[in-house]
mmCIF file of C-alpha atoms in Angstrom:
data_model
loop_
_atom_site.group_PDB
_atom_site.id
_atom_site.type_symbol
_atom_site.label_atom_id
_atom_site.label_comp_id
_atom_site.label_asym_id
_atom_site.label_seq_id
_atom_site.Cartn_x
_atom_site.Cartn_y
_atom_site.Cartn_z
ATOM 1 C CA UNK A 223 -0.680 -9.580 -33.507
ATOM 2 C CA UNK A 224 0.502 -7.557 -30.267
ATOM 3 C CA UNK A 225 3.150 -7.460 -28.122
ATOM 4 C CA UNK A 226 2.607 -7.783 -24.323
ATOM 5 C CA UNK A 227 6.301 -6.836 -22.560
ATOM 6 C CA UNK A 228 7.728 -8.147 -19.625
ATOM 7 C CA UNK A 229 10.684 -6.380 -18.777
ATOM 8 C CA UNK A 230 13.308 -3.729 -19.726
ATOM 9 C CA UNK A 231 16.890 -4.883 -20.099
ATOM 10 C CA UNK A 232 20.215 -3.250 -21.058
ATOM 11 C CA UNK A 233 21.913 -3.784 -23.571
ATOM 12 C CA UNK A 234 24.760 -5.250 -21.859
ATOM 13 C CA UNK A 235 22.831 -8.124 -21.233
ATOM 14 C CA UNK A 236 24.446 -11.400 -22.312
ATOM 15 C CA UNK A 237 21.604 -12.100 -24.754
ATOM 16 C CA UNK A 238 22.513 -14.981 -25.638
ATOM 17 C CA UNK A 239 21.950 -16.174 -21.778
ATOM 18 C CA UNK A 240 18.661 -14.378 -22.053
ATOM 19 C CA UNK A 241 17.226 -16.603 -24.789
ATOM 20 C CA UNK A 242 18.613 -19.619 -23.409
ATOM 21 C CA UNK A 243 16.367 -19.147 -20.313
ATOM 22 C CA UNK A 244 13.651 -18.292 -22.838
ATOM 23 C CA UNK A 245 13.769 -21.066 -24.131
ATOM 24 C CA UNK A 246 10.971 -23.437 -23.810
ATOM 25 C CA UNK A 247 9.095 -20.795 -21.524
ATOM 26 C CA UNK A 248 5.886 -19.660 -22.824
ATOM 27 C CA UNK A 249 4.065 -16.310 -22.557
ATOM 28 C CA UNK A 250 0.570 -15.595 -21.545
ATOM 29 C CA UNK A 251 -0.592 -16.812 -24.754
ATOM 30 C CA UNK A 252 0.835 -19.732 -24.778
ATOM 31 C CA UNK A 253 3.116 -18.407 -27.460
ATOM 32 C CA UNK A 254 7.168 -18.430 -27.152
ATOM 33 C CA UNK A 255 9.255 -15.646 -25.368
ATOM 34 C CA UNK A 256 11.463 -13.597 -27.033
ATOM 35 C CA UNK A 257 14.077 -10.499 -27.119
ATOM 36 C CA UNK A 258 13.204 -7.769 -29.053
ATOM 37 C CA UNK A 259 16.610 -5.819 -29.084
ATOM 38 C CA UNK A 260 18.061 -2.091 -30.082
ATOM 39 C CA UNK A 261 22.432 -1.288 -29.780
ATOM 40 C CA UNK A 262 21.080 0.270 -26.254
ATOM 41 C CA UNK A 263 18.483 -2.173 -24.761
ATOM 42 C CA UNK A 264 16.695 -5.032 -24.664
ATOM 43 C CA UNK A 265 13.069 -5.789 -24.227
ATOM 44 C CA UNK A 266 11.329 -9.494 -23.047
ATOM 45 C CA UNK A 267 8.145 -9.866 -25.065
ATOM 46 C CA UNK A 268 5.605 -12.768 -26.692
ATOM 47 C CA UNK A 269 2.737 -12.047 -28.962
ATOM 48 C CA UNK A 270 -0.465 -11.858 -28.264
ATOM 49 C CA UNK A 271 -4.269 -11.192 -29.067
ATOM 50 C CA UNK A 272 -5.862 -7.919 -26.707
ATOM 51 C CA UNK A 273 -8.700 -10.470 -26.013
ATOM 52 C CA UNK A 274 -6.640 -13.536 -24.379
ATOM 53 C CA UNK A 275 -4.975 -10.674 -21.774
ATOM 54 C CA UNK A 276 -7.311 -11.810 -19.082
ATOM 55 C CA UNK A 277 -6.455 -9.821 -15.306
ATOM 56 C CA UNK A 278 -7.119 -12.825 -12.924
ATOM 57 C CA UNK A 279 -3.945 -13.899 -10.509
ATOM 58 C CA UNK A 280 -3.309 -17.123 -12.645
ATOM 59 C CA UNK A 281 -2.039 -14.886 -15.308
ATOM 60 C CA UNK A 282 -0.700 -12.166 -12.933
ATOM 61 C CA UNK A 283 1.540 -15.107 -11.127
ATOM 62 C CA UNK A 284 2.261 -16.771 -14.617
ATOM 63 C CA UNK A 285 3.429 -12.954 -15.918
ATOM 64 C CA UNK A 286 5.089 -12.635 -12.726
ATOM 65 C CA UNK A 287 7.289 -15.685 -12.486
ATOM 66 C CA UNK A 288 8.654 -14.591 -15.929
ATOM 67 C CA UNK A 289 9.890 -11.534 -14.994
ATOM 68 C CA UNK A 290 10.878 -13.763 -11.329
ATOM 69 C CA UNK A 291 13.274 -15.969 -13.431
ATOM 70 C CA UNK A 292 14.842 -13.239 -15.547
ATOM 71 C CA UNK A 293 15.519 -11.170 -12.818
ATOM 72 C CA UNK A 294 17.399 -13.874 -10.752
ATOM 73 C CA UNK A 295 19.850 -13.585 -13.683
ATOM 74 C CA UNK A 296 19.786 -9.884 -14.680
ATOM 75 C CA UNK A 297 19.452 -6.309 -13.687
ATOM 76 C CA UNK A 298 16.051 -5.423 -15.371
ATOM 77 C CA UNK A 299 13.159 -3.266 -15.068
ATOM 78 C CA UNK A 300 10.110 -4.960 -14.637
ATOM 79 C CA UNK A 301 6.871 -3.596 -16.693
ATOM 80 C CA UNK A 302 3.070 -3.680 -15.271
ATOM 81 C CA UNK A 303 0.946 -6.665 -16.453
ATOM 82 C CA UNK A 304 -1.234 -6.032 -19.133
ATOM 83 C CA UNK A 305 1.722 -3.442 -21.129
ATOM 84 C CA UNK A 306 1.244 -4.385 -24.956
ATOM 85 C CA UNK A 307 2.148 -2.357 -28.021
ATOM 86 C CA UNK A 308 0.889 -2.873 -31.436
ATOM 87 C CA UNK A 309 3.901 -4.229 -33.132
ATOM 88 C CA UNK A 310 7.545 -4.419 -33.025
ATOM 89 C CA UNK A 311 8.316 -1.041 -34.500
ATOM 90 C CA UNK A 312 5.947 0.614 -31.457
ATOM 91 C CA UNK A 313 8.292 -1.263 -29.314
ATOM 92 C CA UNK A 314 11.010 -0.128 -30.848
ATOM 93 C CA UNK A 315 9.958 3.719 -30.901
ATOM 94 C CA UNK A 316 9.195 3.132 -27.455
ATOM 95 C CA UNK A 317 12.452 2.627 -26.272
ATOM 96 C CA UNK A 318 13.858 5.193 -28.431
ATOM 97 C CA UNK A 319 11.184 8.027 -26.838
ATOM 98 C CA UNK A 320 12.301 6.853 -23.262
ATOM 99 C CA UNK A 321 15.643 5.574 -23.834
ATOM 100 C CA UNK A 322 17.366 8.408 -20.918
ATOM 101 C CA UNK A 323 14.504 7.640 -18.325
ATOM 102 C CA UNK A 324 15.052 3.414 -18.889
ATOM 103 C CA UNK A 325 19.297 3.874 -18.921
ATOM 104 C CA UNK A 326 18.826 6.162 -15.209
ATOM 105 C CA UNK A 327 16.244 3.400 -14.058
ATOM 106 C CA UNK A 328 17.873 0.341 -14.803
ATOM 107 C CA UNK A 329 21.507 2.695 -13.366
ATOM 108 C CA UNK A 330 19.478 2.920 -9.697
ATOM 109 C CA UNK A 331 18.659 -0.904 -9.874
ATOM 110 C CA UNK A 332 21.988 -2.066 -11.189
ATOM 111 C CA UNK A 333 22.472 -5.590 -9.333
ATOM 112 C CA UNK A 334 19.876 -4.604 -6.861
ATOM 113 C CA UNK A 335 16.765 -6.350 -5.736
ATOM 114 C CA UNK A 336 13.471 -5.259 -3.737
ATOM 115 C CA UNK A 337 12.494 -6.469 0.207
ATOM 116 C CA UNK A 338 9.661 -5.751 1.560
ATOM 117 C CA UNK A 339 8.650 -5.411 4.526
ATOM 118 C CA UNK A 340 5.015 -5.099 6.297
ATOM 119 C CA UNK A 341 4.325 -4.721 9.859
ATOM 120 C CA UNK A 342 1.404 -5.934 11.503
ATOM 121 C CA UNK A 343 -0.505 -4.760 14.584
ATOM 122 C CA UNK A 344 -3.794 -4.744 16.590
ATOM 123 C CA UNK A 345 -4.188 -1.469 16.458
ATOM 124 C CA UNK A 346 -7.207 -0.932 18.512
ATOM 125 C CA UNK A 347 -4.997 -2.809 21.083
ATOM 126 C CA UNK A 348 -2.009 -0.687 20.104
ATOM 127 C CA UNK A 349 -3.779 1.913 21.088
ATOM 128 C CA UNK A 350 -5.163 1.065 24.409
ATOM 129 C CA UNK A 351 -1.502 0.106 25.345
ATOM 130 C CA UNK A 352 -0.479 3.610 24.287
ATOM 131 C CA UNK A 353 -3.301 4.839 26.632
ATOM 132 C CA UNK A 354 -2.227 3.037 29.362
ATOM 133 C CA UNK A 355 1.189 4.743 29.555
ATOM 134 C CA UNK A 356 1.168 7.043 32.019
ATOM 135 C CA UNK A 357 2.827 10.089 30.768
ATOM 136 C CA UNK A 358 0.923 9.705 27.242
ATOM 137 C CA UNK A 359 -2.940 10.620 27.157
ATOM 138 C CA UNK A 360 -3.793 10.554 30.706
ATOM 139 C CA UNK A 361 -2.426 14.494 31.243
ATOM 140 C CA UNK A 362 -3.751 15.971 27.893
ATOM 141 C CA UNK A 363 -7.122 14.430 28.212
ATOM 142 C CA UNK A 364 -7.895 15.455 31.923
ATOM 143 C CA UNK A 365 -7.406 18.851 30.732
ATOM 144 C CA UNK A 366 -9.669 18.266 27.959
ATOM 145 C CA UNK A 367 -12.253 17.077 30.740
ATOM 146 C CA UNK A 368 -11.815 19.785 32.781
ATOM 147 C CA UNK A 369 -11.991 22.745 30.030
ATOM 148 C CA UNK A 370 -14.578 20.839 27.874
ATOM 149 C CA UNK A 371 -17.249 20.443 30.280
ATOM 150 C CA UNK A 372 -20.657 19.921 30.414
ATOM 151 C CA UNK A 373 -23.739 19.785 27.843
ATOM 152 C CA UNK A 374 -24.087 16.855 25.750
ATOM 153 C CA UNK A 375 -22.369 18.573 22.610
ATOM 154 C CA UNK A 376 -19.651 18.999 24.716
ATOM 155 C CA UNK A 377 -18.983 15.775 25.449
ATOM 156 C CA UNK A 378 -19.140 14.790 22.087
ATOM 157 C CA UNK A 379 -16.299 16.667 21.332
ATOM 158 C CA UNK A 380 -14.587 15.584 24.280
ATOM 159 C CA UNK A 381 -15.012 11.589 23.456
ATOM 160 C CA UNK A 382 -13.741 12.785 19.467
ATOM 161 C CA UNK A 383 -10.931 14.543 21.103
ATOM 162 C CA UNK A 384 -9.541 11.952 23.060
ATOM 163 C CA UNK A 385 -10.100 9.355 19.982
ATOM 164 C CA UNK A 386 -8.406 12.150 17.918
ATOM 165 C CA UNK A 387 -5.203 12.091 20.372
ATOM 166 C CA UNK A 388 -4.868 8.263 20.151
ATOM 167 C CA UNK A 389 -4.484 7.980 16.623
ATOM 168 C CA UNK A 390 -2.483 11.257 16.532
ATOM 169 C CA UNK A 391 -0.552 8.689 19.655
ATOM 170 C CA UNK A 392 -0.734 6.232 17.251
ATOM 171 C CA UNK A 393 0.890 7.822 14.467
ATOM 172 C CA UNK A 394 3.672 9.315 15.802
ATOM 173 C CA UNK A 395 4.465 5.537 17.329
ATOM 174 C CA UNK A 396 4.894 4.539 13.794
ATOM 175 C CA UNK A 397 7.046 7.445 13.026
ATOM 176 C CA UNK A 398 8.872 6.137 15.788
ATOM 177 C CA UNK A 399 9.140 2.770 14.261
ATOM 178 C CA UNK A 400 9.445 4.086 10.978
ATOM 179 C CA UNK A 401 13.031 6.371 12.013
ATOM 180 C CA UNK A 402 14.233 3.031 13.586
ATOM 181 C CA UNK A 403 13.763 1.414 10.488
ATOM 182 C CA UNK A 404 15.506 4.155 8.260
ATOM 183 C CA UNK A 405 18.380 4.026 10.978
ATOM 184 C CA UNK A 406 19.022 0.087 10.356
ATOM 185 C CA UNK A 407 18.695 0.866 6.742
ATOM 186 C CA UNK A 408 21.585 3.474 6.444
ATOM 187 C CA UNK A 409 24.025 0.616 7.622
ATOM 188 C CA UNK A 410 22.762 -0.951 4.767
ATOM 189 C CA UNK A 411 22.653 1.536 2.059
ATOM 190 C CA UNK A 412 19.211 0.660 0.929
ATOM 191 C CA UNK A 413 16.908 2.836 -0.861
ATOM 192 C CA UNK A 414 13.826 2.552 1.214
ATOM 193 C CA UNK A 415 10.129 4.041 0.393
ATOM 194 C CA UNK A 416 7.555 3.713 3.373
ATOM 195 C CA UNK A 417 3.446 3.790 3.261
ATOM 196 C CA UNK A 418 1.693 3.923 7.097
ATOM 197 C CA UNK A 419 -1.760 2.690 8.039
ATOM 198 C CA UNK A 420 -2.622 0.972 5.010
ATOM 199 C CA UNK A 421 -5.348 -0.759 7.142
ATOM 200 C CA UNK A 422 -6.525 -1.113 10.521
ATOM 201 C CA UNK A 423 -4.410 -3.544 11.069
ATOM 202 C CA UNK A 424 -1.265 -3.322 8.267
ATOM 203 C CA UNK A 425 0.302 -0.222 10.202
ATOM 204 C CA UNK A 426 3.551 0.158 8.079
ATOM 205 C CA UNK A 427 4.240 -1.391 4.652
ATOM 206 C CA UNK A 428 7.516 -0.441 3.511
ATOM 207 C CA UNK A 429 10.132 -0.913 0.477
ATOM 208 C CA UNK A 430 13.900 -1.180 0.320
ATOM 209 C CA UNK A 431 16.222 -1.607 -2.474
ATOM 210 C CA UNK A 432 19.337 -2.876 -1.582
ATOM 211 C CA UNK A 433 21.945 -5.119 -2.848
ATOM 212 C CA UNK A 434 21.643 -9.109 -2.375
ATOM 213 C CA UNK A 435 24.686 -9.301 -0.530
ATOM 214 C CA UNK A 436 23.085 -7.484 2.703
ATOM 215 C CA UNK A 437 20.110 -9.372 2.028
ATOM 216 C CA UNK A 438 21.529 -11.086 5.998
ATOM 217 C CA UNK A 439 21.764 -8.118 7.643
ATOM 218 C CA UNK A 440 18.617 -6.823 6.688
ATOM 219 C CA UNK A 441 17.286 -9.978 7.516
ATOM 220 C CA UNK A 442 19.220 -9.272 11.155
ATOM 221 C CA UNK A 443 18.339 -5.740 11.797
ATOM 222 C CA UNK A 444 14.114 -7.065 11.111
ATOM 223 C CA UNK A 445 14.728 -9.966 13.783
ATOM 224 C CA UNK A 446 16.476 -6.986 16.121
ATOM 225 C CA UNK A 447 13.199 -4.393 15.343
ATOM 226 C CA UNK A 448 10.890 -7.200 16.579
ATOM 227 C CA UNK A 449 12.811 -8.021 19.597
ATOM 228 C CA UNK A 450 12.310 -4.870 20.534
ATOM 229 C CA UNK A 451 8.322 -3.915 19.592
ATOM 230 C CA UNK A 452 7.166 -7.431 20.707
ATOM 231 C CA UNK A 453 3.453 -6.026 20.044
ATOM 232 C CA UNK A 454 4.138 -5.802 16.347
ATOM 233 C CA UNK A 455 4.454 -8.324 13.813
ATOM 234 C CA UNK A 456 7.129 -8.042 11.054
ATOM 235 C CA UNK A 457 7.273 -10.068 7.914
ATOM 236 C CA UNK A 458 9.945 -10.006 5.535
ATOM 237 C CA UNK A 459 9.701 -10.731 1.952
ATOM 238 C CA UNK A 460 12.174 -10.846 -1.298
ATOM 239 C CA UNK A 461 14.039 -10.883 -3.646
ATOM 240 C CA UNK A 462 11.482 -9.296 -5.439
ATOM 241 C CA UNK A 463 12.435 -7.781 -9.223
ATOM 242 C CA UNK A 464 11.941 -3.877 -8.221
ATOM 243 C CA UNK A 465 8.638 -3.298 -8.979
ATOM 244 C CA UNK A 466 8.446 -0.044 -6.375
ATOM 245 C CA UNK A 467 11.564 1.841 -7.971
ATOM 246 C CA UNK A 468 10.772 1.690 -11.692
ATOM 247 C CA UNK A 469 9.904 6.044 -11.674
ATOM 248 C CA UNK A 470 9.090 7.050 -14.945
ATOM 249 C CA UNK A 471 6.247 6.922 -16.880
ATOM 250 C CA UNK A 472 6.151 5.887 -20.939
ATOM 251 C CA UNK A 473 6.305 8.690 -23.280
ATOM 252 C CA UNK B 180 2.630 -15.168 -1.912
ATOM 253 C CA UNK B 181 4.980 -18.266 -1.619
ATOM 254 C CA UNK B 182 6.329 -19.674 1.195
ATOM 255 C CA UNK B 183 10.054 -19.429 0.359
ATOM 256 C CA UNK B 184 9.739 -15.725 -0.557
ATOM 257 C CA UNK B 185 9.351 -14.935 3.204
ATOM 258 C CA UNK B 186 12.632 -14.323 4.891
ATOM 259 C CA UNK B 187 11.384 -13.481 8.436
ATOM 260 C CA UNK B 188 8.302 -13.843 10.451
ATOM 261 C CA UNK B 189 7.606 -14.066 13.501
ATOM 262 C CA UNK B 190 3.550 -15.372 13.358
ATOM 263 C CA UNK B 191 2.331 -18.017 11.424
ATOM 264 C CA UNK B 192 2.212 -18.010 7.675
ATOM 265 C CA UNK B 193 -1.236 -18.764 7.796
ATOM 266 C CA UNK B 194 -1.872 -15.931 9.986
ATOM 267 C CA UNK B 195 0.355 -13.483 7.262
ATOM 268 C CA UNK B 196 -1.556 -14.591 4.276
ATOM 269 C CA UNK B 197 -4.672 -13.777 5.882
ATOM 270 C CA UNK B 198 -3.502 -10.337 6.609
ATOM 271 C CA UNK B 199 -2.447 -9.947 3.268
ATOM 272 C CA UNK B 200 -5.211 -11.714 1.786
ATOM 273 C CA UNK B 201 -7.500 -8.911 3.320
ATOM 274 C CA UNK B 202 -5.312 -6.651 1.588
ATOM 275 C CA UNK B 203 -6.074 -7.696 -1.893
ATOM 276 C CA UNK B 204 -9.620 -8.630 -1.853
ATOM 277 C CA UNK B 205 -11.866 -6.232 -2.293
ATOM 278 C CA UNK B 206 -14.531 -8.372 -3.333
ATOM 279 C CA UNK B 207 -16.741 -6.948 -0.209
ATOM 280 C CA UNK B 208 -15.837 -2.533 -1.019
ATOM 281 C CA UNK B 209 -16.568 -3.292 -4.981
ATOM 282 C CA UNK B 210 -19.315 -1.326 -5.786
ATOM 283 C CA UNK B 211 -22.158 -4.351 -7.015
ATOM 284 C CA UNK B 212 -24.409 -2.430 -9.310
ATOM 285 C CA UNK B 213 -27.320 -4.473 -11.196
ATOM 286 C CA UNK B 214 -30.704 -3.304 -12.445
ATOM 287 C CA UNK B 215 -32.207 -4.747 -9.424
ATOM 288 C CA UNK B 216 -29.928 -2.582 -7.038
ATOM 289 C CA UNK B 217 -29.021 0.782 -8.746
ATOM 290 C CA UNK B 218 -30.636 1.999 -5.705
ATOM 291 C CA UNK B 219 -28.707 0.833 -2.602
ATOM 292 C CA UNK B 220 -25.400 0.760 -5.252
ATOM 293 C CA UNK B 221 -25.442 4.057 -5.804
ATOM 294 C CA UNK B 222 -26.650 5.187 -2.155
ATOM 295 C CA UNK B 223 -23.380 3.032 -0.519
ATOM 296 C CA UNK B 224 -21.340 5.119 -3.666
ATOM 297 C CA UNK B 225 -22.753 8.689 -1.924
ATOM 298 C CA UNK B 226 -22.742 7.331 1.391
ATOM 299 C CA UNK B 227 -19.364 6.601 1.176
ATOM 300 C CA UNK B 228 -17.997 9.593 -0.179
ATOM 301 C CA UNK B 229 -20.073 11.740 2.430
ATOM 302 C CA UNK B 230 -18.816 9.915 4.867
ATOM 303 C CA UNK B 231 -15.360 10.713 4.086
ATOM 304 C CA UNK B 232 -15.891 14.316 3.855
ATOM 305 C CA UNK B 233 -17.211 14.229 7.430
ATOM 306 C CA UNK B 234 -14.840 12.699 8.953
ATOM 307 C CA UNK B 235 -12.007 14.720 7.316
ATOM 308 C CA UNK B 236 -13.966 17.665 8.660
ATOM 309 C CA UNK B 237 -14.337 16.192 12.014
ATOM 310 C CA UNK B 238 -10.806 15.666 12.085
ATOM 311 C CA UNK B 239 -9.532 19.182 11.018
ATOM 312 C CA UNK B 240 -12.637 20.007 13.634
ATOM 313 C CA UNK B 241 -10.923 18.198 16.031
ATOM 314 C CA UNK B 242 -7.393 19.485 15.172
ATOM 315 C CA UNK B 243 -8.378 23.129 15.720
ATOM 316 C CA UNK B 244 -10.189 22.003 19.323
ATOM 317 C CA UNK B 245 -6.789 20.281 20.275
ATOM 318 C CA UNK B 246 -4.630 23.276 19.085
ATOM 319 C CA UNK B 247 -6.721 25.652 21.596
ATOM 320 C CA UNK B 248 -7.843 28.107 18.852
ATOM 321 C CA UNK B 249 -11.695 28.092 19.191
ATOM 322 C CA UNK B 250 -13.826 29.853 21.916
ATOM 323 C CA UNK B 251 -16.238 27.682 23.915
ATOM 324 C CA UNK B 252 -19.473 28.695 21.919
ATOM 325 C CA UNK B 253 -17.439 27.917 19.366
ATOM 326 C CA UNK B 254 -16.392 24.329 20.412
ATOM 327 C CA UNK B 255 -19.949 24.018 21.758
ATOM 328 C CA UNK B 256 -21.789 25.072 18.152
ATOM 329 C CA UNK B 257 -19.080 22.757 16.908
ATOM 330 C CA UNK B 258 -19.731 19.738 18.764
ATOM 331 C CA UNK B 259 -23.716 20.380 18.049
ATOM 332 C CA UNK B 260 -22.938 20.250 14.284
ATOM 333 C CA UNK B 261 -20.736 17.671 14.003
ATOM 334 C CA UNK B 262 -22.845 15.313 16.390
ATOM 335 C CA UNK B 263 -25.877 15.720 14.580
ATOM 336 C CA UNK B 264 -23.320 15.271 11.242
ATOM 337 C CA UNK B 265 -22.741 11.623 13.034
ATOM 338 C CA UNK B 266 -26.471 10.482 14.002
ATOM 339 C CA UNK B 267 -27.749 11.631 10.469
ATOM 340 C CA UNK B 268 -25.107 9.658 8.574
ATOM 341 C CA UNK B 269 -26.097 6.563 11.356
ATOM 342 C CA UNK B 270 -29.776 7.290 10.121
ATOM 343 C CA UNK B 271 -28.795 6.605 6.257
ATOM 344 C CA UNK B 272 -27.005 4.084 6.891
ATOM 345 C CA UNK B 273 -29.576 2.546 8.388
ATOM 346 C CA UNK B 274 -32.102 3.062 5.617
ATOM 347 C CA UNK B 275 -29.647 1.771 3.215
ATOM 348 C CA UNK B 276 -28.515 -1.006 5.313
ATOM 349 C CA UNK B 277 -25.162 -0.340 4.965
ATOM 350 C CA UNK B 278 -22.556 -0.898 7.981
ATOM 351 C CA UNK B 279 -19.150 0.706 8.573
ATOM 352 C CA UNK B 280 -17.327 -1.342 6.908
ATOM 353 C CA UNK B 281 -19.394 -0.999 3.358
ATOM 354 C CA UNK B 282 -18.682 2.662 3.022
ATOM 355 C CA UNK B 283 -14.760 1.898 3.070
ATOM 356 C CA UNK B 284 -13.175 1.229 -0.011
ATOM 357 C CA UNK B 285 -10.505 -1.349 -0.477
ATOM 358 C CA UNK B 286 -7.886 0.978 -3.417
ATOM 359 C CA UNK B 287 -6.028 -2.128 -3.486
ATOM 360 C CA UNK B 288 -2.298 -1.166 -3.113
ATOM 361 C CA UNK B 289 -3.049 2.324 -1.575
ATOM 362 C CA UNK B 290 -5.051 0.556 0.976
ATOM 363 C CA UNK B 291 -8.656 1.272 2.502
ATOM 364 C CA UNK B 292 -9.886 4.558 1.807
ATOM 365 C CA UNK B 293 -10.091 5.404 5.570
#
């Protein structure tokens, strides 16, 4: 039977703790939890058949609220639903191929948890606000309408070139957002990773690590950043396990 | 996402799992392909990846226009290209039915394709 893995733990791990919070959970198979150890690590696993590893959110959640419950307790490294190895020995090898890359993982997470935060907008509004300042689009776009003149091609261009300067307006907003951010977030030490326009209307979805104990003032510095962009809506989430700083890849 | 995992909003939570429901259903952008509609499966497929190679080049187009470096004939020839581009891609879109929003991909955690 396989092996599907939940999570990477050190060593120094009170294992003992770790199976006593095992205890009575069951994996996705409905089979029992357990540690599957080496002198350097640790590694969460249950057994299971390839064919019950079904990717629908029940299972995703259930996976998830493992990994949830262990990571409340311990510094860990959590591992992508669906991750099963053939037996214990491939588990074993495993950690033995990529024992340097888990030690300097589970090192940048040490007693740290994930936040995340995504910010919100109407950004077709967002933009027409950003129009409507007068030292923004109005200058660069008269010029465009009085250099780009005439015949119907040109005013093509001239319509994509003023669309093309709002979401270049746009953009560099969310830069400005984005530095704000990054300037609460050296206060805080956090390890931060940033994605912008995900969608129309998800303009910034960003990532910090930081430890639990300035898990207030980030919560602060959030209600401060949306006191002051009143247009945007900010939602903070976490403790998360961190999912978004686990960088290596298996060997 | 649960309740208690939110530390600070300021809309409703209703309103946030919306948002974030959009976000990870992509039930609409997956591509639906049966015997009966290999046709129109594969055309919104094409369409879709056309249509983001034109509007990459429109934007680079649009770049270069902004930066100053074309002539007028040249911004002109431009605009003539990339206009009939637009109403050419609105005509096969039309003959496949497809709208906007169909030739945009949901990648899930990487967002929409454009």
């Amino acid at each position: 039977m396989e092996k599907m893995i939940y999570a990477l733990l050190s060593a120094n791990t009170d294992q003992k703790e770790v199976i006593s919070l095992l205890a009575g959970r069951k994996g996705l198979s409905g089979a029992d939890l357990y540690l599957v150890s080496t002198a350097e690590m640790a590694v969460v696993a249950c057994d299971i058949k390839r064919d019950d590893i079904i990717a629908n959110s029940y299972n995703a959640i259930e996976y998830a609220s493992v990994i949830e419950m262990l990571a409340q307790h311990f510094t860990l490294l959590p591992v992508r639903f669906g991750s099963v190895m053939e037996s214990t020995d491939a588990i074993l090898q495993m950690l033995e191929r990529n024992l340097d890359d888990i030690q300097q993982n589970l090192l940048k997470v040490e007693k740290k948890y994930e936040f995340g935060l995504k910010i919100f907008c109407d950004s077709e509004k967002l933009k027409a606000d950003l129009k409507a300042k007068p030292e923004a689009m109005s200058k660069k776009a008269e010029t465009a309408d009085q250099e780009i003149t005439q015949s119907i091609y040109r005013d093509w261009v001239n319509k994509k070139l003023k669309e093309h300067r709002l979401e270049e307006m746009l953009l560099t907003y969310v830069d400005s957002v984005i530095a704000e951010i990054k300037g609460h977030l050296c206060m805080l030490q956090a390890v931060s990773k940033f994605n912008k326009m995900k969608t129309s209307t998800m303009i910034i979805d960003a990532v910090f690590l930081l430890d639990m104990e300035r898990k207030d003032a980030l919560i602060g510095a959030v209600a401060d950043l949306q006191n002051q962009h009143s247009s945007l809506t900010f939602v903070l989430t976490g403790p998360w396990p961190p999912y978004n700083f686990v960088d290596f890849t298996v060997k | 996402m649960s309740e208690n995992k939110i530390l600070f909003e300021a809309g409703s939570f209703d309103g946030i799992s919306e948002e974030i429901g959009k976000l990870t259903s992509n039930e609409e952008s997956r591509l639906k392909l049966t015997p009966d509609n290999a046709d129109s499966g594969l055309a919104k497929l094409v369409l879709t990846l056309v249509e983001l190679i034109r509007k990459l080049v429109e934007k680079q187009a649009m770049r270069r226009v902004d930066g100053g470096s074309l002539t007028d004939d040249e911004i002109e020839r431009l605009g003539a290209t990339l206009m009939k581009l637009e109403e050419k891609m609105e005509e096969m879109k039309k003959h496949f039915n497809l709208t906007d929003r169909d030739l945009n991909i949901n990648l899930g955690p990487l967002g929409d394709l454009m």
